Amino acid sequence: MEMLFNSMRHVPFSIARPARAGFRFLSILACCALLSACVSLPENYPREESWKLDGGESGIAKLLEGDFAANPGLSAAHPLGNGMEALAARVVLARAAEMSLDVQYYIWHSDEAGRILLKELLDAADRGVRVRILLDDIGVGAADDEGFLLLDAHPLVSIRLFNPIALRNSRTLGLLANPLRLNQRMHNKSMTADNLLTVVGGRNIGNEYFSMDELVNFADLDVLALGPVVDQVSDSFDTFWNSEAAFPLDAFHETRGSEDDLVAVRERLDTWLAENAETYYEAMRTTTFNIDLHSREVRLYWGEIVALYDAPEKVLGERPELLVDQLGSLLGSVDQDLMIVSPYFVPGKDGTAVLVDAARRGVKVDVYTNSLAATDVGAVHAGYKKSRRDLLEGGVELFEMMPSLNTDADGQRNLSFSGSSGASLHAKMFIIDRRRVFIGSMNLDPRSIELNTEIGLLIDSPELAARLSNRIRDSRDSGFYSVVLEPKSAETPDGAQRLVWIEHRDGKDIRWTKEPHTTFWQRLGVGFISLFPIDSQL
């Protein structure tokens, strides 16, 4: 399985240009060179190093003393499949923290979910908690700088941007000056309280990640963890926070917010929350986590848990040990059963060959990804579809998520399957031999493997692996198309085969011979994109 990751390493590609376009191309290069010379990141600014705080004397530590004593040396995990539960867990971390909150995300929207969590972080800082927020610059546009600057005015709040674009108010021009900044991002997602509790997984901060969007929601997965593994997640955060690629937000602005401005922010947030957010808070109170910090039993799975993560130097063109190097060697021991859940799945020719070889050796290989109708990135589906037939012919089983789903009898869906009019898979998980589970931010595609930085937890727990495996398999009929190969006609059972998507509805099997719930133009566009050698960028 290690070969699967190695085979997906980035391979640069080039497109030949006509000779008559040479002068135009050289002119563009010259302009970009001039821009690069004129546009540079700030150099003379204070950037103090800071590190994790020991939360050994905090209330969280005292609360968990009995659990740690009963499970010496082990860590524990609790899966966060339901969107509202995942939001509630983050609110609980913010409210329980007494010393520190370290927050690292690729995307942070200024919608209901984003505002709720910003208010919780601000309240924590008011209680004396040190708050460090590290955001990828692509996922937080310059339009949001003003709000974050006001929050940064708090003496206990620090905000940094990772791999930022120098021109805050002219991002397109800034990207032209240094296009590599567009291509290599910090995709990590974690939130850690007092170096004792952490949430790691696939969710960014935004309504669609917590089943709060009216149109489309992501089926996603995080894991709440405690124990020694949290210290590893904190080490990862510190490495990124103190990296050369992390810049204080105020380094890009001549002025920052004042205490008076911060008071105004509090007032606006309080007014907005009172008018708009009570429904969400009430929904959070009904989940496993009680956001008012009252006692409530949370099912924990104890075992050996390891945090795997890329080094920040990965986006600076250096070649440190990669997450896939760590995970690949561990996955190499798969013996009986491999379940891959990846919304963006682009194995390429070599990766396909590795999965097919495993299937032919007797390993049951199941892949869960998005259908064309459910994906939010059509170009990625173009890369995936080129491998689909070879995977099926080699014995790999494929399941593609449907674009809309119904709720269970209890009104909720595991893995955040919601009753919205649209749904898209966003969870990233590998389950090996129903024993070990990897949950994190990494997709099985060249972008995650080669370009972006990622993080995830490798959990050795047969109980958790069985629980997640069963829940995914139980959702097949209502949530996924089974993709198979069938003869084109009854008269030629051994002849040419066609792709068929099987939808199970009301006890019947409905067969689709074209990508379900898509238009001719959607299929044409994806087919056209698949003609180009861009898999390494997907």
Coordinates of C-alpha atoms in Angstrom, one line a residue:
M1 CA 0.0 0.0 0.0
E2 CA 3.0 2.3 0.5
M3 CA 3.4 2.1 -3.3
L4 CA -0.1 3.5 -3.7
F5 CA 1.0 6.8 -2.2
N6 CA 4.4 6.8 -3.9
S7 CA 2.7 6.3 -7.2
M8 CA 0.7 9.4 -6.9
R9 CA 3.6 11.8 -6.3
H10 CA 3.5 15.0 -8.3
V11 CA 4.9 14.8 -11.8
P12 CA 5.3 18.2 -13.5
F13 CA 3.7 18.5 -16.9
S14 CA 4.0 20.9 -19.8
I15 CA 1.9 22.0 -22.7
A16 CA 3.7 22.8 -25.9
R17 CA 3.1 26.3 -27.2
P18 CA 3.1 27.4 -30.9
A19 CA 6.2 29.3 -32.0
R20 CA 4.2 32.4 -32.8
A21 CA 3.0 32.6 -29.2
G22 CA 6.6 32.6 -27.9
F23 CA 6.9 36.4 -27.7
R24 CA 3.6 36.7 -25.9
F25 CA 4.6 34.0 -23.4
L26 CA 8.0 35.7 -22.7
S27 CA 6.1 39.0 -22.2
I28 CA 3.9 37.4 -19.6
L29 CA 6.9 35.9 -17.9
A30 CA 8.6 39.3 -17.8
C31 CA 5.5 41.0 -16.3
C32 CA 5.3 38.3 -13.6
A33 CA 9.0 38.8 -12.9
L34 CA 8.4 42.6 -12.5
L35 CA 5.5 41.9 -10.2
S36 CA 7.5 39.5 -8.1
A37 CA 10.2 42.2 -7.7
C38 CA 7.6 44.8 -6.6
V39 CA 5.4 42.6 -4.5
S40 CA 7.0 40.9 -1.5
L41 CA 5.9 39.7 1.9
P42 CA 6.6 41.9 4.9
E43 CA 10.0 41.6 6.5
N44 CA 10.4 44.1 9.4
Y45 CA 7.7 43.2 11.8
P46 CA 7.7 41.5 15.3
R47 CA 7.0 37.8 15.2
E48 CA 7.6 36.2 18.5
E49 CA 7.8 32.5 18.9
S50 CA 5.2 30.9 21.2
W51 CA 4.6 27.3 22.3
K52 CA 2.0 25.0 23.8
L53 CA 1.0 25.5 27.4
D54 CA 0.9 22.7 29.9
G55 CA -2.7 22.2 31.0
G56 CA -2.0 19.7 33.7
E57 CA -3.6 21.8 36.4
S58 CA -6.7 22.9 34.5
G59 CA -10.3 21.8 35.2
I60 CA -10.1 19.5 32.1
A61 CA -7.2 17.7 33.6
K62 CA -9.0 17.1 36.9
L63 CA -12.1 16.0 35.1
L64 CA -10.1 13.4 33.1
E65 CA -7.9 12.1 35.9
G66 CA -10.0 8.9 36.4
D67 CA -10.0 8.1 32.7
F68 CA -6.2 8.5 32.4
A69 CA -5.6 6.4 35.5
A70 CA -7.7 3.6 34.2
N71 CA -6.0 3.6 30.7
P72 CA -2.3 4.4 31.4
G73 CA -0.4 5.5 28.3
L74 CA -3.4 5.2 26.0
S75 CA -5.4 7.9 24.2
A76 CA -9.1 8.0 23.5
A77 CA -11.2 9.0 20.5
H78 CA -14.9 9.8 19.9
P79 CA -16.1 10.1 16.3
L80 CA -18.0 13.3 15.4
G81 CA -20.2 12.3 12.5
N82 CA -23.2 14.5 13.0
G83 CA -22.7 18.1 12.0
M84 CA -24.4 19.7 15.0
E85 CA -22.5 17.4 17.4
A86 CA -19.2 18.4 15.7
L87 CA -20.0 22.1 16.3
A88 CA -21.1 21.4 19.9
A89 CA -17.8 19.7 20.5
R90 CA -15.9 22.8 19.4
V91 CA -18.1 25.0 21.6
V92 CA -17.4 22.7 24.6
L93 CA -13.6 23.0 24.0
A94 CA -13.8 26.7 23.9
R95 CA -15.9 26.9 27.1
A96 CA -13.9 24.4 29.0
A97 CA -10.5 25.8 28.2
E98 CA -8.7 27.6 31.1
M99 CA -5.2 28.1 29.7
S100 CA -5.0 27.9 25.9
L101 CA -6.9 27.4 22.6
D102 CA -4.9 26.6 19.5
V103 CA -7.1 26.8 16.3
Q104 CA -5.9 25.8 12.8
Y105 CA -8.1 25.8 9.7
Y106 CA -8.0 26.0 5.9
I107 CA -11.3 27.8 5.5
W108 CA -13.3 30.0 8.0
H109 CA -16.5 31.5 6.7
S110 CA -18.2 34.6 8.2
D111 CA -21.6 32.8 8.4
E112 CA -23.5 31.5 11.4
A113 CA -21.0 28.7 12.3
G114 CA -18.1 31.1 11.9
R115 CA -19.6 33.8 14.0
I116 CA -20.7 31.3 16.8
L117 CA -17.1 30.0 17.1
L118 CA -15.5 33.4 16.9
K119 CA -17.8 34.6 19.8
E120 CA -16.8 31.5 21.8
L121 CA -13.1 32.2 21.2
L122 CA -13.5 35.8 22.2
D123 CA -15.4 34.8 25.4
A124 CA -12.5 32.4 26.2
A125 CA -9.9 35.2 25.8
D126 CA -12.0 37.4 28.1
R127 CA -11.7 34.7 30.7
G128 CA -7.9 34.8 30.4
V129 CA -7.4 32.0 27.9
R130 CA -4.6 32.5 25.4
V131 CA -6.0 32.0 21.9
R132 CA -3.9 31.4 18.8
I133 CA -5.6 31.2 15.4
L134 CA -3.7 30.0 12.4
L135 CA -5.6 30.3 9.0
D136 CA -4.7 29.5 5.5
D137 CA -4.7 32.6 3.5
I138 CA -6.6 31.2 0.5
G139 CA -9.5 30.1 2.8
V140 CA -9.7 33.5 4.4
G141 CA -10.0 36.3 1.9
A142 CA -8.8 39.9 2.5
A143 CA -12.4 40.9 2.9
D144 CA -12.4 39.1 6.3
D145 CA -9.2 40.8 7.5
E146 CA -11.1 43.7 9.2
G147 CA -13.1 41.4 11.4
F148 CA -10.1 39.2 12.3
L149 CA -8.0 42.3 12.9
L150 CA -10.6 43.5 15.5
L151 CA -10.4 40.2 17.2
D152 CA -6.6 40.3 17.0
A153 CA -6.8 43.5 19.1
H154 CA -7.5 41.5 22.2
P155 CA -4.3 41.2 24.2
L156 CA -4.8 37.4 24.5
V157 CA -5.7 36.7 20.9
S158 CA -3.1 36.2 18.1
I159 CA -3.9 35.5 14.5
R160 CA -1.5 34.4 11.8
L161 CA -1.9 33.7 8.1
F162 CA -0.1 30.7 6.5
N163 CA 1.6 31.2 3.1
P164 CA -0.2 34.5 2.6
I165 CA -0.6 36.6 -0.5
A166 CA 1.3 39.9 -0.2
L167 CA -1.3 42.1 -1.8
R168 CA -4.3 41.9 0.5
N169 CA -6.6 44.1 -1.6
S170 CA -5.6 42.8 -5.0
R171 CA -5.3 39.0 -4.6
T172 CA -5.4 38.3 -8.3
L173 CA -2.4 40.6 -8.9
G174 CA -0.7 39.0 -5.9
L175 CA -1.2 35.5 -7.3
L176 CA 0.2 36.6 -10.7
A177 CA 3.3 37.8 -8.9
N178 CA 3.7 34.4 -7.1
P179 CA 1.4 31.7 -8.6
L180 CA 2.9 29.0 -6.4
R181 CA 1.0 30.5 -3.4
L182 CA -2.2 29.5 -5.1
N183 CA -1.2 25.9 -5.5
Q184 CA 0.3 24.8 -2.2
R185 CA -1.9 25.3 0.9
M186 CA -2.2 24.4 4.6
H187 CA -5.2 22.0 4.5
N188 CA -4.8 21.1 8.3
K189 CA -7.9 21.3 10.5
S190 CA -7.6 21.1 14.3
M191 CA -8.8 22.8 17.5
T192 CA -7.0 22.0 20.8
A193 CA -7.9 23.1 24.4
D194 CA -5.4 23.2 27.2
N195 CA -3.2 20.7 25.4
L196 CA -5.6 18.1 26.7
L197 CA -8.5 17.8 24.3
T198 CA -8.4 18.2 20.5
V199 CA -10.7 17.9 17.5
V200 CA -9.1 16.8 14.3
G201 CA -10.7 15.9 11.0
G202 CA -12.2 17.0 7.7
R203 CA -14.3 19.9 8.7
N204 CA -13.5 23.6 7.9
I205 CA -15.5 26.3 9.7
G206 CA -18.7 27.1 7.8
N207 CA -22.4 26.3 7.8
E208 CA -22.1 23.6 5.1
Y209 CA -19.7 21.6 7.4
F210 CA -22.1 21.4 10.3
S211 CA -25.4 20.6 8.6
M212 CA -26.5 24.3 8.9
D213 CA -26.7 25.2 5.2
E214 CA -30.2 25.4 3.6
L215 CA -29.0 24.1 0.2
V216 CA -26.0 21.8 0.4
N217 CA -24.2 20.2 3.3
F218 CA -21.1 18.1 3.5
A219 CA -21.1 14.5 4.9
D220 CA -18.1 14.9 7.0
L221 CA -16.2 13.4 9.9
D222 CA -14.0 14.6 12.8
V223 CA -12.7 12.9 15.9
L224 CA -12.4 14.3 19.4
A225 CA -9.3 12.9 21.1
L226 CA -7.7 13.0 24.5
G227 CA -4.5 11.5 26.0
P228 CA -0.9 11.6 24.9
V229 CA -1.9 12.1 21.2
V230 CA -3.1 15.6 22.0
D231 CA 0.5 16.6 22.8
Q232 CA 1.5 15.5 19.3
V233 CA -1.2 17.6 17.7
S234 CA 0.0 20.6 19.8
D235 CA 3.6 19.9 18.5
S236 CA 2.2 20.1 15.0
F237 CA 0.4 23.4 15.6
D238 CA 3.6 24.9 17.1
T239 CA 5.6 23.8 14.1
F240 CA 3.2 25.6 11.8
W241 CA 2.7 28.6 14.1
N242 CA 6.5 29.3 14.3
S243 CA 7.2 28.5 10.7
E244 CA 8.7 31.0 8.2
A245 CA 5.5 30.7 6.2
A246 CA 3.2 32.0 9.0
F247 CA 2.8 35.8 9.2
P248 CA 1.0 37.8 11.8
L249 CA -2.2 39.3 10.3
D250 CA -1.3 42.8 11.4
A251 CA 2.0 42.7 9.5
F252 CA -0.2 43.4 6.4
H253 CA -1.9 46.4 7.9
E254 CA -0.7 49.8 9.1
T255 CA -3.3 50.0 11.9
R256 CA -5.0 47.5 14.0
G257 CA -8.2 47.5 16.0
S258 CA -8.5 49.3 19.4
E259 CA -10.1 48.2 22.6
D260 CA -13.1 50.4 21.7
D261 CA -13.4 48.6 18.4
L262 CA -13.3 45.3 20.3
V263 CA -16.1 46.4 22.5
A264 CA -18.2 47.2 19.4
V265 CA -17.4 43.8 18.0
R266 CA -18.7 42.1 21.2
E267 CA -21.9 44.2 21.1
R268 CA -22.5 43.3 17.4
L269 CA -21.8 39.6 18.0
D270 CA -24.1 39.5 21.1
T271 CA -26.9 41.2 19.2
W272 CA -26.6 39.0 16.2
L273 CA -26.4 35.8 18.4
A274 CA -29.5 36.8 20.3
E275 CA -31.5 37.4 17.1
N276 CA -30.2 34.5 15.0
A277 CA -28.4 31.8 16.8
E278 CA -30.6 30.5 19.6
T279 CA -32.0 27.7 17.4
Y280 CA -28.5 26.4 16.8
Y281 CA -27.5 26.6 20.5
E282 CA -30.7 24.6 21.4
A283 CA -29.8 22.0 18.7
M284 CA -26.3 21.7 20.2
R285 CA -27.7 21.1 23.6
T286 CA -29.5 17.9 22.4
T287 CA -26.3 16.3 21.1
T288 CA -23.9 14.1 23.0
F289 CA -22.1 17.2 24.2
N290 CA -23.8 19.6 26.6
I291 CA -22.5 23.0 25.7
D292 CA -23.4 24.3 29.1
L293 CA -20.7 22.0 30.5
H294 CA -23.1 19.8 32.5
S295 CA -22.1 16.1 32.9
R296 CA -23.1 13.9 30.0
E297 CA -21.7 10.5 29.1
V298 CA -19.5 10.5 25.9
R299 CA -18.5 7.1 24.4
L300 CA -14.7 6.9 24.2
Y301 CA -12.6 4.4 22.3
W302 CA -9.3 3.8 24.0
G303 CA -6.2 2.6 22.2
E304 CA -2.9 3.6 20.7
I305 CA -3.4 6.8 18.7
V306 CA -0.8 8.6 16.7
A307 CA -0.9 12.1 15.1
L308 CA 0.5 12.0 11.6
Y309 CA 1.1 15.3 9.8
D310 CA 3.1 17.1 7.1
A311 CA 5.8 19.6 8.0
P312 CA 5.1 23.2 6.9
E313 CA 8.2 23.2 4.8
K314 CA 6.3 21.1 2.3
V315 CA 4.7 24.2 0.8
L316 CA 8.1 26.0 0.7
G317 CA 9.5 23.6 -1.9
E318 CA 11.5 21.6 0.6
R319 CA 11.3 17.8 0.9
P320 CA 10.6 16.8 4.6
E321 CA 9.1 13.5 5.5
L322 CA 5.5 13.6 4.3
L323 CA 2.4 12.3 6.0
V324 CA 2.0 9.8 3.2
D325 CA 5.4 8.4 4.0
Q326 CA 4.3 7.7 7.5
L327 CA 0.8 6.5 6.6
G328 CA 1.9 4.5 3.6
S329 CA 4.2 2.2 5.5
L330 CA 1.5 1.5 8.0
L331 CA -1.1 0.8 5.3
G332 CA 1.4 -1.6 3.8
S333 CA 0.4 -4.2 6.3
V334 CA -3.3 -4.5 5.1
D335 CA -4.2 -8.1 5.0
Q336 CA -8.0 -8.6 4.6
D337 CA -10.0 -5.4 4.4
L338 CA -9.3 -1.9 3.2
M339 CA -12.1 0.8 3.2
I340 CA -11.2 4.1 1.6
V341 CA -13.5 7.1 2.1
S342 CA -12.3 10.1 0.1
P343 CA -14.4 12.8 -1.5
Y344 CA -11.6 13.6 -4.0
F345 CA -10.2 10.3 -5.2
V346 CA -7.7 10.3 -8.0
P347 CA -5.5 7.2 -7.8
G348 CA -3.9 7.5 -11.3
K349 CA -2.6 4.5 -13.2
D350 CA 0.0 3.4 -10.7
G351 CA -2.3 3.9 -7.7
T352 CA -5.0 2.0 -9.5
A353 CA -2.6 -0.9 -10.2
V354 CA -1.7 -1.1 -6.5
L355 CA -5.4 -1.3 -5.4
V356 CA -6.2 -3.9 -8.1
D357 CA -3.2 -5.9 -7.0
A358 CA -4.5 -5.9 -3.4
A359 CA -8.0 -6.9 -4.6
R360 CA -6.5 -9.8 -6.6
R361 CA -4.5 -11.0 -3.6
G362 CA -7.8 -11.4 -1.7
V363 CA -8.0 -8.0 0.1
K364 CA -11.5 -6.6 0.1
V365 CA -11.1 -3.1 -1.2
D366 CA -14.1 -0.7 -1.0
V367 CA -13.9 2.9 -2.1
Y368 CA -16.5 5.5 -1.2
T369 CA -16.3 8.8 -3.1
N370 CA -18.6 11.4 -4.7
S371 CA -20.7 10.9 -7.7
L372 CA -20.6 13.6 -10.4
A373 CA -23.9 15.0 -9.2
A374 CA -22.6 15.2 -5.6
T375 CA -19.1 16.5 -6.1
D376 CA -18.2 20.2 -5.6
V377 CA -15.1 19.9 -7.8
G378 CA -15.9 18.6 -11.3
A379 CA -12.2 18.6 -12.4
V380 CA -11.4 16.1 -9.6
H381 CA -14.2 13.8 -10.9
A382 CA -12.6 14.0 -14.3
G383 CA -9.4 12.6 -12.9
Y384 CA -11.2 9.9 -11.0
K385 CA -13.4 8.7 -13.9
K386 CA -10.3 7.7 -15.9
S387 CA -9.5 5.0 -13.4
R388 CA -13.0 3.8 -12.7
R389 CA -13.3 1.0 -15.2
D390 CA -9.9 -0.4 -14.5
L391 CA -10.7 -0.5 -10.7
L392 CA -13.9 -2.3 -11.3
E393 CA -12.3 -4.8 -13.7
G394 CA -9.6 -5.5 -11.1
G395 CA -12.1 -6.3 -8.3
V396 CA -12.2 -3.0 -6.4
E397 CA -15.8 -2.1 -5.3
L398 CA -16.9 1.5 -5.9
F399 CA -19.6 3.4 -4.2
E400 CA -20.5 7.0 -5.2
M401 CA -22.5 9.3 -2.9
M402 CA -25.9 10.4 -4.0
P403 CA -26.5 14.2 -4.3
S404 CA -29.5 14.2 -1.9
L405 CA -30.4 12.1 1.2
N406 CA -33.2 11.6 3.6
T407 CA -32.9 11.7 7.4
D408 CA -33.1 8.7 9.6
A409 CA -36.0 8.1 12.0
D410 CA -34.2 10.1 14.7
G411 CA -33.8 13.0 12.3
Q412 CA -30.0 12.7 12.1
R413 CA -27.5 11.0 9.9
N414 CA -24.1 9.6 10.9
L415 CA -21.3 11.0 8.9
S416 CA -23.4 14.2 8.8
F417 CA -25.8 12.8 6.2
S418 CA -28.6 15.4 6.3
G419 CA -32.0 16.0 4.9
S420 CA -30.9 18.9 2.9
S421 CA -31.8 19.2 -0.8
G422 CA -28.1 18.6 -1.6
A423 CA -25.3 16.6 -0.1
S424 CA -21.6 16.1 -0.9
L425 CA -19.1 13.7 0.7
H426 CA -16.3 15.5 2.5
A427 CA -15.1 12.9 5.1
K428 CA -11.6 11.5 4.7
M429 CA -11.0 8.1 6.3
F430 CA -9.1 4.8 5.8
I431 CA -10.1 1.7 7.7
I432 CA -7.5 -1.2 7.7
D433 CA -8.5 -4.7 8.5
R434 CA -11.3 -3.4 10.7
R435 CA -8.7 -2.6 13.4
R436 CA -7.0 0.7 12.5
V437 CA -8.7 3.9 11.5
F438 CA -7.1 7.0 10.0
I439 CA -9.3 10.2 10.2
G440 CA -8.0 13.5 9.1
S441 CA -7.8 16.2 6.4
M442 CA -6.1 14.1 3.6
N443 CA -7.8 13.0 0.5
L444 CA -6.4 10.2 -1.7
D445 CA -5.4 12.5 -4.5
P446 CA -2.1 14.0 -5.8
R447 CA -2.9 17.4 -4.3
S448 CA -3.1 16.1 -0.7
I449 CA -0.2 13.8 -1.2
E450 CA 2.2 16.2 -2.9
L451 CA 1.1 19.8 -2.6
N452 CA -0.9 20.6 0.5
T453 CA 0.0 20.0 4.1
E454 CA -2.4 17.6 6.0
I455 CA -3.0 16.1 9.4
G456 CA -4.8 13.1 10.8
L457 CA -5.0 10.6 13.6
L458 CA -4.2 6.9 13.3
I459 CA -6.3 5.1 15.8
D460 CA -5.8 1.5 16.8
S461 CA -9.2 0.4 18.0
P462 CA -11.1 -2.6 16.6
E463 CA -14.3 -1.4 18.3
L464 CA -14.2 2.0 16.6
A465 CA -13.1 0.5 13.3
A466 CA -16.1 -1.9 13.4
R467 CA -18.5 0.8 14.4
L468 CA -17.5 3.1 11.5
S469 CA -17.3 0.3 9.0
N470 CA -20.8 -0.9 9.9
R471 CA -22.3 2.6 9.7
I472 CA -20.9 3.2 6.3
R473 CA -22.0 -0.1 5.0
D474 CA -25.5 0.4 6.5
S475 CA -25.7 3.7 4.6
R476 CA -25.1 2.2 1.2
D477 CA -28.7 1.6 0.1
S478 CA -29.9 5.1 1.1
G479 CA -26.8 7.1 0.5
F480 CA -24.6 5.6 -2.3
Y481 CA -24.9 4.3 -5.8
S482 CA -23.2 0.9 -6.4
V483 CA -21.0 1.3 -9.5
V484 CA -20.7 -2.0 -11.4
L485 CA -19.9 -3.3 -14.9
E486 CA -22.6 -5.1 -16.8
P487 CA -22.9 -6.6 -20.3
K488 CA -24.3 -4.0 -22.8
S489 CA -27.0 -6.5 -23.8
A490 CA -28.4 -9.9 -22.8
E491 CA -27.3 -11.2 -26.2
T492 CA -23.7 -10.5 -25.5
P493 CA -23.1 -11.5 -21.9
D494 CA -19.4 -12.0 -22.5
G495 CA -19.0 -9.0 -24.7
A496 CA -18.5 -5.3 -24.1
Q497 CA -19.4 -4.1 -20.6
R498 CA -20.8 -0.8 -19.6
L499 CA -20.8 1.2 -16.4
V500 CA -24.0 1.0 -14.4
W501 CA -25.0 2.9 -11.3
I502 CA -27.4 1.0 -9.1
E503 CA -29.7 3.0 -6.8
H504 CA -31.7 1.2 -4.2
R505 CA -35.0 2.9 -3.7
D506 CA -38.2 1.5 -1.9
G507 CA -36.9 -2.0 -2.1
K508 CA -36.2 -1.8 -5.8
D509 CA -33.0 -1.5 -7.8
I510 CA -32.9 1.4 -10.3
R511 CA -30.2 1.1 -12.9
W512 CA -28.6 4.2 -14.5
T513 CA -26.4 3.8 -17.6
K514 CA -25.2 7.4 -17.4
E515 CA -23.9 9.4 -14.5
P516 CA -27.1 9.7 -12.3
H517 CA -28.9 13.1 -12.0
T518 CA -26.5 14.9 -14.3
T519 CA -27.0 16.8 -17.5
F520 CA -25.4 16.2 -20.9
W521 CA -23.4 19.4 -20.5
Q522 CA -22.1 18.3 -17.1
R523 CA -20.9 15.0 -18.5
L524 CA -19.5 16.7 -21.6
G525 CA -17.5 19.2 -19.5
V526 CA -16.0 16.6 -17.2
G527 CA -15.2 14.4 -20.2
F528 CA -13.4 17.4 -21.9
I529 CA -11.4 18.1 -18.8
S530 CA -10.3 14.5 -18.5
L531 CA -8.5 14.8 -21.9
F532 CA -5.9 17.1 -20.3
P533 CA -2.8 15.8 -18.3
I534 CA -3.7 17.6 -15.1
D535 CA -4.1 14.7 -12.7
S536 CA -1.0 15.9 -10.7
Q537 CA -2.8 19.2 -9.9
L538 CA -6.1 17.5 -8.7

